[in-house]
Coordinates of C-alpha atoms and ligand atoms in Angstrom, one line a residue:
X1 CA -3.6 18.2 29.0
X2 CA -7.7 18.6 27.9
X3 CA -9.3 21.6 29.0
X4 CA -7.3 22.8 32.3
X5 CA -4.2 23.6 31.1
X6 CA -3.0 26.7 28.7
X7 CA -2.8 26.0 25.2
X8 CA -0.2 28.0 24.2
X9 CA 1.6 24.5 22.8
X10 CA -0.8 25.2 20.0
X11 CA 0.5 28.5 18.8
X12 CA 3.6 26.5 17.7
X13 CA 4.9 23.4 16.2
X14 CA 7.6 21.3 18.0
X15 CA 10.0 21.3 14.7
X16 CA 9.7 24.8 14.2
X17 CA 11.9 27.7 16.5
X18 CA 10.8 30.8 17.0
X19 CA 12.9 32.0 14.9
X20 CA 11.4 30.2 12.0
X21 CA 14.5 27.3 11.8
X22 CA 13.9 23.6 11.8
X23 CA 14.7 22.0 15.3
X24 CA 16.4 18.7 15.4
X25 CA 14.7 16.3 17.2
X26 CA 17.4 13.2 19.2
X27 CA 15.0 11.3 20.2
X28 CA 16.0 9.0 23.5
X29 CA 16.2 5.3 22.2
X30 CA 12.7 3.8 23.1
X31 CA 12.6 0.3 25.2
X32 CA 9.9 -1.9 26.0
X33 CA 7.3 -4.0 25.5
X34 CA 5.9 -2.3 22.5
X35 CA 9.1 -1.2 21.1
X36 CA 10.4 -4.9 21.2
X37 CA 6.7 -5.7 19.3
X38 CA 7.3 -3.2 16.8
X39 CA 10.7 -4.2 16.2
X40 CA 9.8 -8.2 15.5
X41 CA 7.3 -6.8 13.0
X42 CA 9.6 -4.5 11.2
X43 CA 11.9 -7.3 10.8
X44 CA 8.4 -9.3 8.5
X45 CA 8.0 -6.4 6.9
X46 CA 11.5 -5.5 6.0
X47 CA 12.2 -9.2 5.2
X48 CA 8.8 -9.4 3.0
X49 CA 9.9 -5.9 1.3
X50 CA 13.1 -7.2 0.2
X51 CA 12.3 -10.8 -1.1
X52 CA 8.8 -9.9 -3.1
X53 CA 10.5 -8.8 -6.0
X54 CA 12.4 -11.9 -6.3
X55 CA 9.3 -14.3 -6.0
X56 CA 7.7 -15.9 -9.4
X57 CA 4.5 -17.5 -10.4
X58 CA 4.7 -18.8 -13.5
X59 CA 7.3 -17.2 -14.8
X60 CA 6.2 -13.8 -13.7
X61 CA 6.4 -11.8 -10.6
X62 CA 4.2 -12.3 -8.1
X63 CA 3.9 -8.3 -7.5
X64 CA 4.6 -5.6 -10.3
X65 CA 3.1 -2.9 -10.9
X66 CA 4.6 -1.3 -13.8
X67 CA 3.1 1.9 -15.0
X68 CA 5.5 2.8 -17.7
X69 CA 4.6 -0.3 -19.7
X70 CA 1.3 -0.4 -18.0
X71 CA 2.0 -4.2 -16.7
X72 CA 0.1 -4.7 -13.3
X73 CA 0.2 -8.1 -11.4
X74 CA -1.4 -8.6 -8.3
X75 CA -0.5 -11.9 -6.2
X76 CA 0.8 -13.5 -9.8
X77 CA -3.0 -12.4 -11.4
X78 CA -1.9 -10.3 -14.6
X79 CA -4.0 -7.2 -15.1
X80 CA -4.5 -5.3 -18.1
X81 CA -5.6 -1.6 -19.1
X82 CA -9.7 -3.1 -19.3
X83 CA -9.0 -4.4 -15.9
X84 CA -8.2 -0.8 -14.3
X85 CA -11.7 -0.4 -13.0
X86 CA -11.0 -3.6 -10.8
X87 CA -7.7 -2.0 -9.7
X88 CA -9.2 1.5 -9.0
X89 CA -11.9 -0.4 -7.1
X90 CA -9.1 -2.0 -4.8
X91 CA -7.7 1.1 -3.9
X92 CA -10.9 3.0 -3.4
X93 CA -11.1 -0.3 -1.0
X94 CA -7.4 0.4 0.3
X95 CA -8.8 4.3 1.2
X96 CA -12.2 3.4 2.7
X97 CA -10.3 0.4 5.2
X98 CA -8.0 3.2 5.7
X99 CA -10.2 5.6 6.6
X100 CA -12.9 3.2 8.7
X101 CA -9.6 1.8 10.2
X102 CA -8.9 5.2 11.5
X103 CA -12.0 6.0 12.8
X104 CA -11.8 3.5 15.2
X105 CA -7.8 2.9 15.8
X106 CA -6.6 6.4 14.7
X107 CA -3.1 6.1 13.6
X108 CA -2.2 3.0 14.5
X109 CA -1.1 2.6 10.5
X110 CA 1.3 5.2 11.0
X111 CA 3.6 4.1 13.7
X112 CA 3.0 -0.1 13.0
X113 CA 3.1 -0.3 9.3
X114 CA 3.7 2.9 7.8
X115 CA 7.3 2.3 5.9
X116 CA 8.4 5.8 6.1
X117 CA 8.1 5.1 10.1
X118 CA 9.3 1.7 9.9
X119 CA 12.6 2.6 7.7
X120 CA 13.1 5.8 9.9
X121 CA 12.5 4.2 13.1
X122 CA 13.6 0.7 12.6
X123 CA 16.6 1.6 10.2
X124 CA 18.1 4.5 10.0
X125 CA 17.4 5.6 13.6
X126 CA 19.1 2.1 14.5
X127 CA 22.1 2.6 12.1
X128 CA 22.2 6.2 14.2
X129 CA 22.0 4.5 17.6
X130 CA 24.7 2.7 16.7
X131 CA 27.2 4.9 15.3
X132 CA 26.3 8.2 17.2
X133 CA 24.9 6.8 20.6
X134 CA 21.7 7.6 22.5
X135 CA 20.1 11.4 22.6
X136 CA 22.8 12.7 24.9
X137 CA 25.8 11.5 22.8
X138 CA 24.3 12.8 19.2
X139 CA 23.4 16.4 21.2
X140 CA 26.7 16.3 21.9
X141 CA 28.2 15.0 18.5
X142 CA 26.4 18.0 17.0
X143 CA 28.1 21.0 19.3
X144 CA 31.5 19.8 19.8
X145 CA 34.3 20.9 17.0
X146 CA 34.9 18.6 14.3
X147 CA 37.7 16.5 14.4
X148 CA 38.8 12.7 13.2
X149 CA 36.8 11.1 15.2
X150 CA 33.5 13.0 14.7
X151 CA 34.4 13.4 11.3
X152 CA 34.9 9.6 10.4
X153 CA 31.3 9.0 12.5
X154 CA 30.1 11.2 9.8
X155 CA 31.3 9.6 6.8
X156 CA 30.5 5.9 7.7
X157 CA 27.1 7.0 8.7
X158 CA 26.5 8.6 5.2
X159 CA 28.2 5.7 3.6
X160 CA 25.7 3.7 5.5
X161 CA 22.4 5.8 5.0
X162 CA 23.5 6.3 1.3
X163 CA 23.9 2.0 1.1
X164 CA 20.1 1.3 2.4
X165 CA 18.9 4.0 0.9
X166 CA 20.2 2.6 -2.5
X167 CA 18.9 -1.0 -1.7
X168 CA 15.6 0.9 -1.0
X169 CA 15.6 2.4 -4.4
X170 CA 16.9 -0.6 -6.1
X171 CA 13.8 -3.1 -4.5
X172 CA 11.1 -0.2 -5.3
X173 CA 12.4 -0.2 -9.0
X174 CA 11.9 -3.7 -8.7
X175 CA 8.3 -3.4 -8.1
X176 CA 8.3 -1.2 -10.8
X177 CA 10.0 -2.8 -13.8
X178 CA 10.8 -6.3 -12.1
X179 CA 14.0 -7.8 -10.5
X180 CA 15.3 -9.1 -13.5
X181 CA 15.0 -5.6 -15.6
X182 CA 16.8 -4.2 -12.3
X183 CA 19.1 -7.2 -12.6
X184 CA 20.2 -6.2 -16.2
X185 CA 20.8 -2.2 -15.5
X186 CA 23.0 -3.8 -12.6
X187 CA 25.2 -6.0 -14.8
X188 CA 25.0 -4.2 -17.9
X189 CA 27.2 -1.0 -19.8
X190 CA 24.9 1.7 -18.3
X191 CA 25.2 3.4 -22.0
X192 CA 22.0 0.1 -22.4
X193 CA 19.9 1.3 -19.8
X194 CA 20.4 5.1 -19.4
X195 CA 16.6 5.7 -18.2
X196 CA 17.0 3.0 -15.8
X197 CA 20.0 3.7 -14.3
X198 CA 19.4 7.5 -13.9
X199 CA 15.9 6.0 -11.9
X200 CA 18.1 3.9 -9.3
X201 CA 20.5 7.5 -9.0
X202 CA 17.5 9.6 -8.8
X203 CA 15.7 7.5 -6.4
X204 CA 18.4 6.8 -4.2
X205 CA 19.4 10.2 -3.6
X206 CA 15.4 11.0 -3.1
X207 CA 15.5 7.9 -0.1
X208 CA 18.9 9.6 1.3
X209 CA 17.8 13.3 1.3
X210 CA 14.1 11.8 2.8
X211 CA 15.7 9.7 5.7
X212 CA 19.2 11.5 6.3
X213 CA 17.4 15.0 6.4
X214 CA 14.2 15.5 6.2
X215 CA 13.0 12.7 8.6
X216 CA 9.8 13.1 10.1
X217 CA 9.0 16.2 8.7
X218 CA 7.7 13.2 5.8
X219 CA 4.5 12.9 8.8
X220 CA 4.4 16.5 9.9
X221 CA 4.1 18.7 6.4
X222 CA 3.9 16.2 3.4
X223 CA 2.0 13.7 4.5
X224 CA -1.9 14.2 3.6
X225 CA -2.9 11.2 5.8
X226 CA -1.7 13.2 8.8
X227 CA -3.3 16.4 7.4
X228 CA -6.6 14.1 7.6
X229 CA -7.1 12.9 11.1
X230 CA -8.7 15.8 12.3
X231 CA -11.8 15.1 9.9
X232 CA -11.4 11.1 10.3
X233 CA -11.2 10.9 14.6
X234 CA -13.9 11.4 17.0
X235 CA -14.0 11.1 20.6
X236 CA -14.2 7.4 20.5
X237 CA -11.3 6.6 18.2
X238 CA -8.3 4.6 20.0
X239 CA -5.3 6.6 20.0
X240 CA -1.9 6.9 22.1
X241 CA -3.4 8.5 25.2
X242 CA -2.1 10.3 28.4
X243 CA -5.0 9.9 30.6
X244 CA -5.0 13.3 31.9
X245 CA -7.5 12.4 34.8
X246 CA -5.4 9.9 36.2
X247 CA -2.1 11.9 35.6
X248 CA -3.0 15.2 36.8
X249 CA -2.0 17.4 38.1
X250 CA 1.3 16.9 37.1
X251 CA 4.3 16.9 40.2
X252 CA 7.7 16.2 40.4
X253 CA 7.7 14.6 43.3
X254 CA 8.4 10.7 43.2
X255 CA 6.8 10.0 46.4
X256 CA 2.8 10.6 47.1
X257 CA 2.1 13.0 49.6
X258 CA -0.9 12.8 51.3
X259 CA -1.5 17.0 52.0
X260 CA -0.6 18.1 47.9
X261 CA -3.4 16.8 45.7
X262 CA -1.2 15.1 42.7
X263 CA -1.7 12.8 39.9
X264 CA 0.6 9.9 38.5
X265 CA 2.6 12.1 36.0
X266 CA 5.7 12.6 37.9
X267 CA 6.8 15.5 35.4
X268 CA 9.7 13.4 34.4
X269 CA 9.4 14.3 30.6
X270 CA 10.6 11.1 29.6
X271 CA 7.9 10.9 27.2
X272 CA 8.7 13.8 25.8
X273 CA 12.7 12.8 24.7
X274 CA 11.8 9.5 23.2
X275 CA 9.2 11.1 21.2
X276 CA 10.4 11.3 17.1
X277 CA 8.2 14.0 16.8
X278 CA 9.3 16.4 19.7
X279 CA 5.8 16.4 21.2
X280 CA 4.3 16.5 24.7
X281 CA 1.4 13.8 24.4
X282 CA 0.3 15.1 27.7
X283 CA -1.1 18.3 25.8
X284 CA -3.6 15.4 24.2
X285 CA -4.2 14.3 20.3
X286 CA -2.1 16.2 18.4
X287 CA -1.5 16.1 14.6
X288 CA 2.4 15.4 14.8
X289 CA 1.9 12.5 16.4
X290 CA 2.4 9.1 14.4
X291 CA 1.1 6.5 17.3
X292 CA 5.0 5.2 17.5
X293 CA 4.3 4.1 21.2
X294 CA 7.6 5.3 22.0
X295 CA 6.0 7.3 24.8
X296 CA 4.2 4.5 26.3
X297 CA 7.0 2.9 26.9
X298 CA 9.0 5.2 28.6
X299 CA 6.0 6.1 30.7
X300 CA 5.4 2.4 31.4
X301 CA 9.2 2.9 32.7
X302 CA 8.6 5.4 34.8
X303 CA 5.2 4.0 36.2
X304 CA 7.5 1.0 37.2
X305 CA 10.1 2.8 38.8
X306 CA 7.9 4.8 41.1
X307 CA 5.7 1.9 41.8
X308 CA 2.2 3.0 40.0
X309 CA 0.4 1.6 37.9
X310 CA 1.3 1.3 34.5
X311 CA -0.8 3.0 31.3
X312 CA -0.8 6.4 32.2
X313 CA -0.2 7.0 28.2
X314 CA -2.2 3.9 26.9
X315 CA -3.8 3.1 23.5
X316 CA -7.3 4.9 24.6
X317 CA -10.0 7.2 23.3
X318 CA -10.7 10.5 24.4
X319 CA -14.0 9.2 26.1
X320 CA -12.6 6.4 27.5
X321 CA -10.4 8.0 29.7
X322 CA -13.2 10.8 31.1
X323 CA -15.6 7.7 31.5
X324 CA -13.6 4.8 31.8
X325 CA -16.1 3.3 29.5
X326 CA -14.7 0.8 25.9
X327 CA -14.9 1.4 22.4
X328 CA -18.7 1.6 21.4
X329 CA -19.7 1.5 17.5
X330 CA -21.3 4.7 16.4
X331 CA -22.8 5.7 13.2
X332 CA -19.9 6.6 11.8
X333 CA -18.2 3.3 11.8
X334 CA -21.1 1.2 10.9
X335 CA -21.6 3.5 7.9
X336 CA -17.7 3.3 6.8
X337 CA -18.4 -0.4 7.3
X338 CA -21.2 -1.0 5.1
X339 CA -19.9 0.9 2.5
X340 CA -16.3 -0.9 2.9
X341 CA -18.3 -4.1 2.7
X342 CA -20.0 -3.5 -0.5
X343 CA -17.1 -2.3 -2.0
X344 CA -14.7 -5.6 -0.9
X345 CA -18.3 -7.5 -2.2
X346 CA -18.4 -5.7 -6.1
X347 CA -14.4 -6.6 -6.1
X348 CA -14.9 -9.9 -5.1
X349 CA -17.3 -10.4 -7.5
X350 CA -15.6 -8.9 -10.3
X351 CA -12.7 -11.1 -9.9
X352 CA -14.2 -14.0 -9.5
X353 CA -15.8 -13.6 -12.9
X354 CA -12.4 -12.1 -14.4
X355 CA -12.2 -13.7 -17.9
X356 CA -8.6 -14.5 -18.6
X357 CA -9.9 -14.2 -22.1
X358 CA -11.8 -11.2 -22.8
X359 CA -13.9 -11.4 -25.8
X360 CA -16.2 -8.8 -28.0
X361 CA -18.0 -10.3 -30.8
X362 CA -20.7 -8.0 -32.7
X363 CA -22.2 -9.4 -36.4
X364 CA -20.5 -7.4 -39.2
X365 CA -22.6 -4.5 -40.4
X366 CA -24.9 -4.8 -43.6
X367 CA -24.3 -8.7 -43.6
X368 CA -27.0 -11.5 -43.4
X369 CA -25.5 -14.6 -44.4
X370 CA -23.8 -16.7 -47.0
X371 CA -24.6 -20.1 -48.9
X372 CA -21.4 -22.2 -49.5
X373 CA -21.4 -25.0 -52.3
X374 CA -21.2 -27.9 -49.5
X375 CA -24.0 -26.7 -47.9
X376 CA -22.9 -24.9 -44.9
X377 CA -24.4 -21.3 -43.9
X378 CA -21.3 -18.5 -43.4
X379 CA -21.9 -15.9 -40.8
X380 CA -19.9 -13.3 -40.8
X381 CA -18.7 -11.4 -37.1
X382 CA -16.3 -8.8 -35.6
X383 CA -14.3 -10.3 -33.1
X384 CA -11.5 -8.8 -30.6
X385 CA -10.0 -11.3 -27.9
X386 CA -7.4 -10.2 -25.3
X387 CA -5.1 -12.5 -24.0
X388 CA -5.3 -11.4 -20.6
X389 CA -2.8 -14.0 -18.9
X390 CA 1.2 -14.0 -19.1
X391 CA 1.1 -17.1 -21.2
X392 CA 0.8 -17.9 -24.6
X393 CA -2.7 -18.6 -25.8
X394 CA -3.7 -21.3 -28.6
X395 CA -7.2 -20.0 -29.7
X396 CA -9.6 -22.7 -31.1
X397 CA -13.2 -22.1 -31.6
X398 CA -16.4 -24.4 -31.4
X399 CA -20.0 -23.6 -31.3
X400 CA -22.1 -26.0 -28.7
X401 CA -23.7 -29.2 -30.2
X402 CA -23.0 -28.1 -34.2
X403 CA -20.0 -29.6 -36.5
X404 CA -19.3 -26.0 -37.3
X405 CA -15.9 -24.8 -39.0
X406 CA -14.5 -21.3 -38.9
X407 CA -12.2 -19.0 -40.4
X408 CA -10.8 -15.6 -38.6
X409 CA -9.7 -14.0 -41.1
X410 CA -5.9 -12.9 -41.7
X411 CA -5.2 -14.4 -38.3
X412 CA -3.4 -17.4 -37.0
X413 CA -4.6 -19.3 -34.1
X414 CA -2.2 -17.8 -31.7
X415 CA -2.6 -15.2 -29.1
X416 CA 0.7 -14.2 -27.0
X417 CA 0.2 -12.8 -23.7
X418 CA -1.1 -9.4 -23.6
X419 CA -2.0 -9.8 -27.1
X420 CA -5.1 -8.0 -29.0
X421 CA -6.3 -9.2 -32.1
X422 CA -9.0 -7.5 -34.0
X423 CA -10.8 -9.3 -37.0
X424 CA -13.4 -10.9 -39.1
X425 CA -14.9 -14.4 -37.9
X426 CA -16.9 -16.6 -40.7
X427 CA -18.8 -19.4 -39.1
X428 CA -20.0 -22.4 -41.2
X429 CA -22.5 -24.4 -40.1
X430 CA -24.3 -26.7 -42.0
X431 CA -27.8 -26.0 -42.8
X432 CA -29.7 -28.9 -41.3
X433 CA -28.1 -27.9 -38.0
X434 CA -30.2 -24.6 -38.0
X435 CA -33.3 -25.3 -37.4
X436 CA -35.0 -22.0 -37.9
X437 CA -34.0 -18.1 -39.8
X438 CA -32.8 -16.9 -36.2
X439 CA -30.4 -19.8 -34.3
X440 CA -29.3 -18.2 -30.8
X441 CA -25.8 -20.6 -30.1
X442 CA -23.1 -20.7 -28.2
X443 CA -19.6 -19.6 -29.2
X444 CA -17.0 -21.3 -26.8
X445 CA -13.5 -20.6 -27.0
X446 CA -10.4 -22.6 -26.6
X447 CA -7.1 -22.0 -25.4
X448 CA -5.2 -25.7 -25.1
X449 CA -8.2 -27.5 -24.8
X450 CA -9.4 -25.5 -21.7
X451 CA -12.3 -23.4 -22.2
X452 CA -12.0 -19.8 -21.7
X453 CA -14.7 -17.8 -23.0
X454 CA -18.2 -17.9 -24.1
X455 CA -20.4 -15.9 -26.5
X456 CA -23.6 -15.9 -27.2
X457 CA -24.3 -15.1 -31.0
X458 CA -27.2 -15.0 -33.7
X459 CA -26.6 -17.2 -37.1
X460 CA -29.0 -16.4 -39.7
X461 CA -29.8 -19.2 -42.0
X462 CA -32.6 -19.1 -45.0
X463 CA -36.0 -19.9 -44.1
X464 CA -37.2 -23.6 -44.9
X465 CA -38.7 -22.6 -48.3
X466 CA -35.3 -21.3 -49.6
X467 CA -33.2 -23.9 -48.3
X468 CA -30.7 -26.0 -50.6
Ligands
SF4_501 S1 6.7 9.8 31.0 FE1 4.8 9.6 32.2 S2 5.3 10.4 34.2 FE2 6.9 11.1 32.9 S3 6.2 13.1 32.1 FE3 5.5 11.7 30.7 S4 3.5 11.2 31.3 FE4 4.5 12.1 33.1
SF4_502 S1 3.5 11.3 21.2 FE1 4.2 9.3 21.7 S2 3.2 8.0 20.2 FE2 3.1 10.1 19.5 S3 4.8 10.3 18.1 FE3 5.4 11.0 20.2 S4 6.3 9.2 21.1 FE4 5.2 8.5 19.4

């Protein structure tokens, strides 16, 4: 509650005791509108995370990004090492949309499509309903003695956390190193793929520990987004909300009664069990909590039962619910937006002109020209190509309206994806086709008849007076 109420809920956190111990949180199994919503949209996401890897353009993945071997593909697009200003660029984007999208939705990220929250909420916690029951029945699973029955609930439900967390592992190596690489650890002797297969163990045991254990503690000490909203929100940004004016003050009893002055919070602390974070929203905006919604639901619940209005906790800003007033853009946002659009502009740009050739060509050093016995004038150049695609390239060369010949020298026409090649370029052109001492042309270059590079170059030829 803002401003009335003692704040001695800030002297503490929810998942800390008194006595310094971690307290497990059983949350009460949300229902609702906005549970249902996020459950739909889990089932995308999961269903998207899952089947990416498996998707090919081309031949290659559609998503990899592979920093061991440095192989980075983006939406089937294959990036290289000289492309890592344009992927820098797209996650400076990724951090600025984050951050602007904060500012005005707070952490809407976190509890919609965060995938630590949507694994925890929308996976394990199910597996958990299922096996253990709702809040009462896991409180009670932890304090009675152990016997089969509790003991077997156990071990299936580590079998099961153990199974997802492996098929988590699995599809983020995937990303990594690409199904089929994940494919061949699978179905090979793991004495061929120790590195790999120690990755899968590694990782797997890092998803089980996370979800099995740790839990939302991810949100409350390791994650810096979370450590960040205190700079990021203002008084304007949307958040989950308990309007405090509407709800206070605070009394158990169902029914209105006309001689005790009494808001809509009926004290029921509903909102307070379904809440994976252990928080009282009703103390206001509060680092540990991930915008899940959970709480809105189970208020909307309450609202329903005692026949008032729904929306006491809402998706609402601070100023909204002292002034009733909507989202208005302030300085802050239209900065954040400017600077996001000029960013999402410059990346635009630069991969529209992306160059699935890249090319350098400088004039060898100390050189002018040569004059060949058939008449033709050799330039000599330094030329590196990158074959920036995931296909073989077949590199042909031509210069714009001449009959000119070429030889790179020491290398064959071919270029195989990924490939750098480094060498000496002679261009012949014959004389009569260079009009003047200084001829600016055009170097075009060929892969398969489709042109995918130009250069413009220099070729020195002898003046008219010294001509052959
Ligand atoms: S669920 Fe709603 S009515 Fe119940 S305590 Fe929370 S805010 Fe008050
Ligand atoms: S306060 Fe509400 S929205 Fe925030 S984490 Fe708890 S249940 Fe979710």
């Amino acid at each position: 509650m803002i401003g009335e109420v003692e704040e001695e809920f800030r002297d503490s956190v929810a998942h800390i005791s008194a006595e310094g111990k971690r307290v497990w949180f059983f949350p009460k199994k949300p229902k609702g509108y906005f549970y249902n919503l996020r459950s739909y949209l889990s089932w995308v996401y999961l269903t998207v995370f899952f089947t990416l890897p498996f998707i090919k353009f081309h031949g290659a993945p559609l998503f990899m990004l592979n920093v061991i071997d440095r192989i980075y593909i983006l939406f089937g697009v294959r990036f290289w090492p000289q492309d890592f200003f344009i992927f820098v660029l797209g996650m400076l984007i990724f951090v600025v949309f984050i951050i602007l999208f904060t500012v005005i939705f707070g952490r809407v990220f976190c509890g919609w499509v965060c995938p630590q929250t949507i694994f925890m909420e929308m996976v394990f916690r199910k597996i958990e309903y299922g096996l253990e029951g709702d809040r009462k029945a896991q409180m009670a699973l932890r304090t009675q003695p152990w016997n089969s029955k509790t003991l077997t609930r156990r071990i299936l439900k580590i079998i099961l956390f153990f199974a997802v967390s492996f098929a988590i592992a699995n599809t983020f190596l995937m990303y990594i190193i690409g199904s089929d690489a994940v494919w061949n650890i699978a179905t090979e002797p793991v004495s061929h793929h120790v590195g790999g297969f120690l990755a899968i163990v590694i990782f797997s045991l890092v998803f089980f520990f996370i979800y099995y254990w740790f839990r939302e503690q991810v949100c409350l000490i390791v994650c810096p987004y979370g450590r960040m909203q205190g700079v990021m929100l203002d008084k304007n940004s949307i958040a989950v909300t308990y309007d405090h004016v509407r709800g206070e003050p605070r009394t158990k009893h169902i029914k209105k009664t006309a001689d005790q002055p009494h808001g809509d919070c009926v004290d029921c602390l509903e909102c307070i069990r379904v809440c994976p974070t252990g928080i009282d929203i009703r103390n206001g905006l509060q680092l540990e909590c991930v915008n899940c919604t959970a709480c809105m639901d189970a208020c909307d619940t309450v609202m329903e039962k005692t026949h008032r209005e729904k929306g006491l906790i809402r998706y609402a800003s601070e100023n909204s619910v002292l002034t009733k007033t909507k989202l208005k853009l302030n300085r802050r946002i239209v900065a954040y937006s400017l600077v996001l659009l000029a960013l999402i502009s410059v990346e635009a740009f630069l991969l529209i002109t992306r160059s699935e050739l890249e090319v350098n060509s400088v004039r060898t050093r100390n050189t002018l020209f040569t004059v060949e016995p058939d008449g033709k004038i050799g330039n000599l150049y330094n030329i590196k190509l990158i074959n920036k695609t995931s296909n073989e390239m077949n590199i042909e060369f031509r210069i714009e309206g001449k009959h000119a010949s070429f030889d790179w020298i020491g290398h064959q026409n071919k270029l195989q994806s990924g490939e750098m090649k480094n060498g000496e370029l002679f261009i012949y052109v014959p004389v009569d086709e260079l009009p003047s001492q200084r001829n600016d042309v055009k170097l075009e270059i060929y892969s398969n008849g489709e042109l995918k590079a130009t250069e413009n170059l220099v070729l020195l030829a002898p003046n008219k007076l010294n001509r052959p």
